[in-house]
Structure formats: C-alpha cells, structure tokens
Coordinates of N, CA and C and ligand atoms in Angstrom, one line a residue:
M228 N 7.1 217.9 150.8 CA 8.2 216.9 150.7 C 7.9 215.9 149.6
A229 N 8.9 215.6 148.8 CA 8.7 214.7 147.7 C 9.6 213.4 147.9
Y230 N 9.0 212.3 147.5 CA 9.7 211.1 147.7 C 10.1 210.6 146.3
R231 N 11.3 210.0 146.2 CA 11.8 209.5 145.0 C 12.4 208.1 145.1
K232 N 12.2 207.3 144.1 CA 12.7 206.0 144.1 C 13.3 205.7 142.7
R233 N 14.5 205.2 142.7 CA 15.1 204.9 141.4 C 14.4 203.7 140.8
N234 N 14.2 203.8 139.5 CA 13.6 202.6 138.8 C 14.5 201.4 139.0
G235 N 13.8 200.3 139.4 CA 14.5 199.1 139.6 C 15.0 198.9 141.1
S236 N 14.7 199.9 141.9 CA 15.0 199.9 143.3 C 13.7 199.9 144.1
D237 N 13.7 199.4 145.4 CA 12.6 199.5 146.2 C 12.7 200.5 147.3
T238 N 13.8 201.3 147.3 CA 14.1 202.2 148.4 C 13.7 203.6 148.0
W239 N 12.8 204.2 148.9 CA 12.4 205.6 148.7 C 13.3 206.6 149.5
H240 N 13.6 207.7 148.8 CA 14.4 208.8 149.4 C 13.6 210.0 149.5
W241 N 13.8 210.9 150.5 CA 13.1 212.2 150.6 C 14.0 213.3 151.0
C242 N 15.3 213.0 151.2 CA 16.3 214.1 151.5 C 17.1 214.4 150.2
T243 N 17.1 215.6 149.8 CA 17.8 215.9 148.5 C 19.3 215.8 148.7
N244 N 19.7 215.9 150.0 CA 21.2 215.7 150.3 C 21.6 214.3 150.6
C245 N 20.7 213.3 150.4 CA 21.1 211.9 150.5 C 22.1 211.6 149.4
S246 N 23.1 210.8 149.7 CA 24.1 210.4 148.7 C 23.5 209.5 147.6
N247 N 22.3 209.0 147.9 CA 21.6 208.1 146.9 C 20.4 208.8 146.3
W248 N 20.2 210.1 146.5 CA 19.1 210.8 146.0 C 19.0 210.6 144.5
P249 N 18.0 210.0 143.9 CA 17.9 209.8 142.5 C 17.7 211.1 141.7
K250 N 18.5 211.4 140.7 CA 18.4 212.6 139.9 C 17.9 212.3 138.5
S251 N 17.9 211.1 138.1 CA 17.4 210.7 136.8 C 16.8 209.3 136.9
D252 N 15.9 208.9 136.0 CA 15.4 207.6 136.0 C 14.7 207.2 137.3
Y253 N 13.8 208.0 137.8 CA 13.2 207.7 139.1 C 11.7 207.9 139.0
D254 N 11.0 207.4 140.0 CA 9.6 207.5 140.2 C 9.4 208.5 141.4
S255 N 8.4 209.3 141.4 CA 8.2 210.2 142.5 C 6.8 210.2 143.0
R256 N 6.7 210.6 144.3 CA 5.4 210.6 145.0 C 5.5 211.9 145.9
S257 N 4.3 212.5 146.0 CA 4.3 213.7 146.9 C 3.8 213.3 148.3
T258 N 3.4 212.0 148.5 CA 3.0 211.6 149.8 C 3.8 210.4 150.2
K259 N 3.8 210.0 151.5 CA 4.6 208.9 151.9 C 4.2 207.6 151.2
P260 N 5.1 206.9 150.6 CA 4.7 205.7 149.8 C 4.2 204.6 150.7
A261 N 3.2 203.9 150.3 CA 2.6 202.8 151.1 C 3.4 201.6 151.0
S262 N 4.2 201.4 149.9 CA 5.0 200.2 149.7 C 6.4 200.6 149.5
G263 N 7.3 199.6 149.6 CA 8.7 199.8 149.4 C 9.4 200.1 150.7
E264 N 10.7 200.3 150.6 CA 11.5 200.6 151.8 C 11.9 202.0 151.9
L265 N 12.1 202.5 153.1 CA 12.5 203.8 153.3 C 14.0 203.8 153.5
C266 N 14.7 204.8 152.9 CA 16.2 204.8 152.9 C 16.7 205.1 154.4
N267 N 17.7 204.2 154.8 CA 18.3 204.4 156.1 C 19.0 205.7 156.2
E268 N 19.7 206.1 155.2 CA 20.4 207.4 155.2 C 19.5 208.6 155.4
C269 N 18.4 208.6 154.6 CA 17.4 209.6 154.8 C 16.8 209.7 156.2
Q270 N 16.5 208.5 156.7 CA 16.0 208.4 158.1 C 17.0 209.0 159.1
G271 N 18.2 208.7 158.9 CA 19.3 209.2 159.8 C 19.4 210.7 159.7
K272 N 19.3 211.2 158.5 CA 19.4 212.7 158.3 C 18.2 213.3 159.0
E273 N 17.0 212.7 158.8 CA 15.9 213.4 159.4 C 16.0 213.4 160.9
K274 N 16.5 212.3 161.5 CA 16.6 212.3 163.0 C 17.7 213.3 163.4
A275 N 18.7 213.5 162.6 CA 19.7 214.4 163.0 C 19.4 215.9 162.6
G276 N 18.2 216.1 162.0 CA 17.7 217.4 161.6 C 18.5 217.9 160.5
N277 N 19.1 217.0 159.6 CA 20.0 217.4 158.6 C 19.4 217.0 157.2
C278 N 18.1 216.8 157.2 CA 17.4 216.4 155.9 C 16.9 217.6 155.1
K279 N 17.5 217.7 153.9 CA 17.1 218.9 153.1 C 16.1 218.4 152.1
S280 N 14.9 219.1 152.0 CA 13.9 218.7 151.0 C 13.6 219.8 150.1
Ligands
ZN520 ZN1 18.1 208.3 150.9

C-alpha cells in the first residue's frame, strides 16, 4: 500500500479510487505516515471494502 499527500495539504490518501487521490505534485510513503491527517473518504472506502490500492 502506498500513501500519498498532495504538496501543501496535510491529508494522506491510500485508495487510488479516492476522488482526492493525488496524481501529481505529491509526497509519497510506503508506510503509514506518523504525522498528518488520514483522508475520511479513504477510511470510508476501507471500511466498506471498496479501497483500491
Ligand atoms: Zn482519500
């Protein structure tokens, strides 16, 4: 799983089907980020079993 955060934002995304998934101008991590916020939409998709990574 990869985490992405758009530059200038504090929210991390990990579902490629998130409507806010950064496609350019982003920072990425291969592990769960220790700081910053986790995207609500990504969390909702994960709970629903609908998170594509
Ligand atoms: Zn997201």
